[in-house]
Amino acid sequence: MNKKLVVGNLKMNPVSPVEFGRYLDMLEKETKHKDFAKTEIVVCPPAIYFRQFLDRKFKNVKLGAQNVFWEYQGAYTGEISAGMAKASGAGYSIVGHSERRKYFGENEEAANLKLKAILKNGLRAVLCIGESMEERKGGQTDSVLKSQLKGSLSGIGAGKIECVDIAYEPIWAVGTDKLPTTDEILEAKIIIKKALAEMYPKKRMEKIRLLYGGSVKSYSIGQVCLEPAMDGVLVGRESLEPYEFIKIVKIVDDN
Ligand code: PEP
């Protein structure tokens, strides 16, 4: 059976190495001497803090990147490559996050190039997909999720797909405190599974973990993860509080 997965996306936080040090102190306190046997924990801080994270030598918390560029090296000011992230200790990278799409104009083609670079460099990917409220109201959830999946996964063969986890993150739920119902998540899950079944053999598909992301809190884990039987969660704001973040991990791990 696959392990569950809880990913913390710290986004552009905390604001300084000193603050990040405090964050790590608290994360250490919450995870030390604990065995989350059924759950993998990944924290994705800004890349500038990777070394600081690794110096703590966490046994049960892995390091992830929030974003990487698809080229190997060169004149791409401000970017880091998947190879650099891997060589600097990351084991995961998020790709296709709605904030990358919204603020940096990333589309399926960019997500696809990034995904290929992530996999080529031996990282695992957490691919984010999700519909806007307008698309949901217009009855387009199905077609949007399918086309995001098909576009992002184009050219990713069956041999590589097991290194990809997929986070269903309705755009309208990210950073808003709005939550989909369990049934809405179940519907999205069915759409995603159907689309994947058209692309990959069953055996490979079973390895792909399906997460929910968007305003996750410990008190809503039942609704967004346990009841729709998701394989874990992608947590934004709540991962900035180690106590709350690990509370989420514990609930996922215990169920
Ligand atoms: C996210 O960044 O992927 C996210 C889900 O954020 P939040 O939990 O803050 O909505």
Short mmCIF file of C-alpha atoms and ligand atoms in Angstrom, two decimals:
data_model
loop_
_atom_site.label_atom_id
_atom_site.label_comp_id
_atom_site.label_asym_id
_atom_site.label_seq_id
_atom_site.Cartn_x
_atom_site.Cartn_y
_atom_site.Cartn_z
CA MET A 1 0.00 0.00 0.00
CA ASN A 2 1.18 3.54 -0.74
CA LYS A 3 2.14 5.74 2.16
CA LYS A 4 -0.03 8.79 2.60
CA LEU A 5 1.48 12.17 1.85
CA VAL A 6 1.19 15.50 3.64
CA VAL A 7 2.95 18.42 1.96
CA GLY A 8 3.49 21.84 3.53
CA ASN A 9 3.88 24.66 1.04
CA LEU A 10 5.41 27.57 2.96
CA LYS A 11 5.18 29.85 -0.09
CA MET A 12 7.20 33.10 0.38
CA ASN A 13 7.48 32.62 4.16
CA PRO A 14 8.95 33.01 6.75
CA VAL A 15 10.48 36.43 6.13
CA SER A 16 14.05 35.83 7.36
CA PRO A 17 16.51 33.06 8.26
CA VAL A 18 16.01 33.98 11.92
CA GLU A 19 12.27 33.43 11.61
CA PHE A 20 12.86 30.22 9.69
CA GLY A 21 15.15 29.06 12.49
CA ARG A 22 12.27 29.55 14.93
CA TYR A 23 9.98 27.66 12.60
CA LEU A 24 12.44 24.77 12.47
CA ASP A 25 12.74 24.74 16.27
CA MET A 26 8.99 24.27 16.52
CA LEU A 27 8.90 21.69 13.74
CA GLU A 28 11.63 19.73 15.49
CA LYS A 29 9.72 19.84 18.74
CA GLU A 30 6.57 18.52 17.06
CA THR A 31 8.26 15.71 15.10
CA LYS A 32 11.09 14.56 17.38
CA HIS A 33 10.74 11.01 18.70
CA LYS A 34 7.62 10.50 16.62
CA ASP A 35 7.07 7.85 14.05
CA PHE A 36 4.52 8.64 11.39
CA ALA A 37 4.56 5.10 10.08
CA LYS A 38 1.94 5.48 7.36
CA THR A 39 2.65 9.02 6.22
CA GLU A 40 5.38 10.84 4.36
CA ILE A 41 5.83 14.47 5.39
CA VAL A 42 7.31 16.98 2.97
CA VAL A 43 8.00 20.65 3.73
CA CYS A 44 8.63 23.05 0.84
CA PRO A 45 10.34 26.22 2.09
CA PRO A 46 11.81 28.94 -0.16
CA ALA A 47 14.92 27.42 -1.81
CA ILE A 48 17.15 29.96 -0.08
CA TYR A 49 16.45 28.13 3.20
CA PHE A 50 17.23 24.57 1.97
CA ARG A 51 20.61 24.38 3.73
CA GLN A 52 19.13 25.62 6.98
CA PHE A 53 16.43 22.95 6.77
CA LEU A 54 18.91 20.16 6.01
CA ASP A 55 21.18 21.15 8.88
CA ARG A 56 18.42 20.02 11.27
CA LYS A 57 18.71 16.45 9.96
CA PHE A 58 15.03 15.60 10.24
CA LYS A 59 14.39 11.87 10.14
CA ASN A 60 10.72 12.06 9.29
CA VAL A 61 10.36 15.31 7.33
CA LYS A 62 11.55 15.53 3.73
CA LEU A 63 12.50 18.61 1.76
CA GLY A 64 10.63 19.81 -1.31
CA ALA A 65 10.97 22.71 -3.75
CA GLN A 66 8.01 24.96 -4.50
CA ASN A 67 9.04 25.47 -8.10
CA VAL A 68 11.87 24.73 -10.52
CA PHE A 69 12.69 25.81 -14.06
CA TRP A 70 12.86 23.28 -16.89
CA GLU A 71 16.26 24.18 -18.35
CA TYR A 72 19.38 22.50 -17.03
CA GLN A 73 21.48 25.68 -16.68
CA GLY A 74 22.14 29.04 -18.32
CA ALA A 75 20.96 32.61 -18.62
CA TYR A 76 17.63 32.38 -16.77
CA THR A 77 17.93 35.07 -14.16
CA GLY A 78 16.21 34.24 -10.90
CA GLU A 79 15.47 30.62 -11.68
CA ILE A 80 16.71 27.39 -10.13
CA SER A 81 16.83 24.13 -12.07
CA ALA A 82 15.43 20.76 -11.03
CA GLY A 83 19.00 19.44 -10.97
CA MET A 84 20.04 22.23 -8.58
CA ALA A 85 17.10 21.48 -6.28
CA LYS A 86 17.98 17.79 -6.27
CA ALA A 87 21.68 18.42 -5.68
CA SER A 88 20.75 20.79 -2.85
CA GLY A 89 18.79 18.11 -1.00
CA ALA A 90 15.22 18.32 -2.26
CA GLY A 91 13.38 15.10 -2.96
CA TYR A 92 10.18 16.67 -4.27
CA SER A 93 8.97 19.61 -6.26
CA ILE A 94 5.53 21.14 -6.53
CA VAL A 95 4.55 21.95 -10.11
CA GLY A 96 1.59 23.72 -11.70
CA HIS A 97 0.52 25.50 -8.51
CA SER A 98 -2.36 27.91 -9.12
CA GLU A 99 -0.30 30.82 -7.76
CA ARG A 100 2.39 30.09 -10.40
CA ARG A 101 -0.37 30.06 -13.00
CA LYS A 102 -1.97 33.27 -11.68
CA TYR A 103 1.08 35.46 -10.97
CA PHE A 104 3.65 34.05 -13.39
CA GLY A 105 1.45 33.09 -16.32
CA GLU A 106 2.34 29.40 -16.23
CA ASN A 107 0.23 27.12 -18.35
CA GLU A 108 0.02 23.39 -19.05
CA GLU A 109 2.96 23.56 -21.43
CA ALA A 110 5.18 25.08 -18.72
CA ALA A 111 3.93 22.56 -16.15
CA ASN A 112 4.71 19.78 -18.61
CA LEU A 113 8.27 21.00 -19.29
CA LYS A 114 8.87 21.43 -15.57
CA LEU A 115 7.43 18.03 -14.77
CA LYS A 116 9.73 16.41 -17.30
CA ALA A 117 12.75 18.19 -15.80
CA ILE A 118 11.67 17.19 -12.27
CA LEU A 119 11.40 13.51 -13.20
CA LYS A 120 14.56 13.51 -15.30
CA ASN A 121 16.50 14.80 -12.33
CA GLY A 122 15.21 12.16 -9.92
CA LEU A 123 12.79 14.28 -7.92
CA ARG A 124 9.21 13.33 -7.22
CA ALA A 125 6.52 15.76 -8.40
CA VAL A 126 3.38 17.07 -6.76
CA LEU A 127 1.32 18.22 -9.71
CA CYS A 128 -1.43 20.71 -8.84
CA ILE A 129 -4.60 20.96 -10.88
CA GLY A 130 -7.93 22.60 -10.19
CA GLU A 131 -10.77 24.63 -11.61
CA SER A 132 -11.76 28.25 -10.95
CA MET A 133 -15.17 29.09 -9.48
CA GLU A 134 -16.24 30.47 -12.85
CA GLU A 135 -15.33 27.20 -14.51
CA ARG A 136 -17.14 25.23 -11.82
CA LYS A 137 -20.28 27.34 -12.16
CA GLY A 138 -20.10 26.95 -15.94
CA GLY A 139 -20.09 23.16 -15.60
CA GLN A 140 -16.52 22.93 -16.89
CA THR A 141 -14.84 21.21 -13.93
CA ASP A 142 -14.63 17.92 -15.81
CA SER A 143 -13.12 19.35 -18.99
CA VAL A 144 -10.72 21.67 -17.13
CA LEU A 145 -9.31 18.92 -14.94
CA LYS A 146 -8.97 16.57 -17.90
CA SER A 147 -7.20 19.08 -20.08
CA GLN A 148 -4.87 20.13 -17.25
CA LEU A 149 -3.98 16.49 -16.68
CA LYS A 150 -3.54 15.64 -20.33
CA GLY A 151 -1.48 18.76 -21.00
CA SER A 152 0.75 18.49 -17.94
CA LEU A 153 1.33 14.76 -18.31
CA SER A 154 1.88 14.75 -22.05
CA GLY A 155 4.89 12.59 -22.88
CA ILE A 156 5.22 11.28 -19.30
CA GLY A 157 5.36 7.52 -19.81
CA ALA A 158 4.02 4.77 -17.59
CA GLY A 159 7.51 4.13 -16.25
CA LYS A 160 7.70 7.63 -14.77
CA ILE A 161 4.16 8.27 -13.60
CA GLU A 162 4.66 6.59 -10.26
CA CYS A 163 6.96 9.46 -9.32
CA VAL A 164 4.06 11.88 -9.70
CA ASP A 165 1.48 12.69 -7.03
CA ILE A 166 -1.51 14.79 -7.99
CA ALA A 167 -3.06 17.46 -5.81
CA TYR A 168 -6.62 18.47 -6.58
CA GLU A 169 -6.61 22.13 -5.59
CA PRO A 170 -9.76 24.00 -6.64
CA ILE A 171 -8.45 27.52 -7.26
CA TRP A 172 -11.38 29.02 -5.37
CA ALA A 173 -10.38 27.10 -2.23
CA VAL A 174 -6.68 28.04 -2.20
CA GLY A 175 -6.01 30.79 0.34
CA THR A 176 -9.70 31.61 0.78
CA ASP A 177 -11.08 29.51 3.65
CA LYS A 178 -13.71 28.17 1.27
CA LEU A 179 -13.96 24.39 1.13
CA PRO A 180 -15.49 21.99 -1.33
CA THR A 181 -17.90 19.41 0.04
CA THR A 182 -16.83 15.79 0.35
CA ASP A 183 -19.05 15.00 -2.66
CA GLU A 184 -17.39 17.69 -4.77
CA ILE A 185 -13.99 16.22 -3.94
CA LEU A 186 -15.25 12.73 -4.73
CA GLU A 187 -16.53 13.95 -8.10
CA ALA A 188 -13.14 15.50 -8.89
CA LYS A 189 -11.43 12.30 -7.78
CA ILE A 190 -13.53 10.26 -10.18
CA ILE A 191 -12.79 12.66 -13.05
CA ILE A 192 -9.06 12.48 -12.33
CA LYS A 193 -9.03 8.69 -12.02
CA LYS A 194 -10.97 8.32 -15.27
CA ALA A 195 -8.59 10.62 -17.13
CA LEU A 196 -5.57 8.78 -15.73
CA ALA A 197 -7.10 5.44 -16.67
CA GLU A 198 -7.17 6.60 -20.29
CA MET A 199 -3.46 7.36 -20.09
CA TYR A 200 -1.89 4.68 -17.88
CA PRO A 201 -2.22 0.99 -17.06
CA LYS A 202 -4.10 0.22 -13.83
CA LYS A 203 -1.03 -1.09 -12.02
CA ARG A 204 0.84 2.19 -12.58
CA MET A 205 -2.18 4.31 -11.74
CA GLU A 206 -2.48 2.73 -8.32
CA LYS A 207 0.89 4.23 -7.41
CA ILE A 208 -0.26 7.79 -8.03
CA ARG A 209 -1.31 9.42 -4.79
CA LEU A 210 -4.22 11.81 -4.98
CA LEU A 211 -4.14 14.71 -2.53
CA TYR A 212 -6.58 17.45 -1.71
CA GLY A 213 -5.33 21.04 -1.29
CA GLY A 214 -7.07 24.33 -0.46
CA SER A 215 -7.67 25.88 2.98
CA VAL A 216 -6.98 22.62 4.83
CA LYS A 217 -7.23 22.82 8.62
CA SER A 218 -7.07 20.02 11.17
CA TYR A 219 -10.81 20.29 11.83
CA SER A 220 -11.67 19.88 8.15
CA ILE A 221 -9.47 16.85 7.43
CA GLY A 222 -12.46 14.53 7.77
CA GLN A 223 -14.40 16.40 5.09
CA VAL A 224 -11.57 16.93 2.60
CA CYS A 225 -9.34 13.91 3.07
CA LEU A 226 -10.67 11.05 5.18
CA GLU A 227 -14.26 10.88 3.91
CA PRO A 228 -13.37 11.14 0.22
CA ALA A 229 -10.49 8.68 0.90
CA MET A 230 -7.78 10.93 -0.51
CA ASP A 231 -4.15 9.87 -0.08
CA GLY A 232 -3.16 13.01 1.77
CA VAL A 233 -3.24 16.80 1.67
CA LEU A 234 -1.31 19.79 0.39
CA VAL A 235 -1.32 22.44 3.09
CA GLY A 236 -0.53 26.12 2.58
CA ARG A 237 -1.13 28.62 5.39
CA GLU A 238 -1.66 26.03 8.09
CA SER A 239 1.80 24.57 7.44
CA LEU A 240 3.28 27.84 8.74
CA GLU A 241 2.28 26.72 12.24
CA PRO A 242 4.20 23.51 12.98
CA TYR A 243 1.83 22.57 15.79
CA GLU A 244 -1.20 22.80 13.49
CA PHE A 245 0.63 21.21 10.57
CA ILE A 246 1.70 18.18 12.57
CA LYS A 247 -1.79 17.92 14.05
CA ILE A 248 -2.98 17.44 10.46
CA VAL A 249 -0.25 14.85 9.84
CA LYS A 250 -1.29 12.91 12.95
CA ILE A 251 -4.94 12.76 11.91
CA VAL A 252 -3.98 11.56 8.43
CA ASP A 253 -1.54 9.02 9.87
CA ASP A 254 -4.01 7.65 12.42
CA ASN A 255 -6.77 7.03 9.91
C1 PEP B 1 -1.55 25.81 -1.34
O1 PEP B 1 -0.71 26.69 -1.31
O2 PEP B 1 -1.42 24.86 -2.13
C2 PEP B 1 -2.71 25.90 -0.45
C3 PEP B 1 -3.56 24.92 -0.47
O3 PEP B 1 -2.83 27.00 0.35
P1 PEP B 1 -3.88 27.20 1.56
O4 PEP B 1 -3.85 25.92 2.37
O5 PEP B 1 -3.39 28.37 2.30
O6 PEP B 1 -5.22 27.39 0.94
#
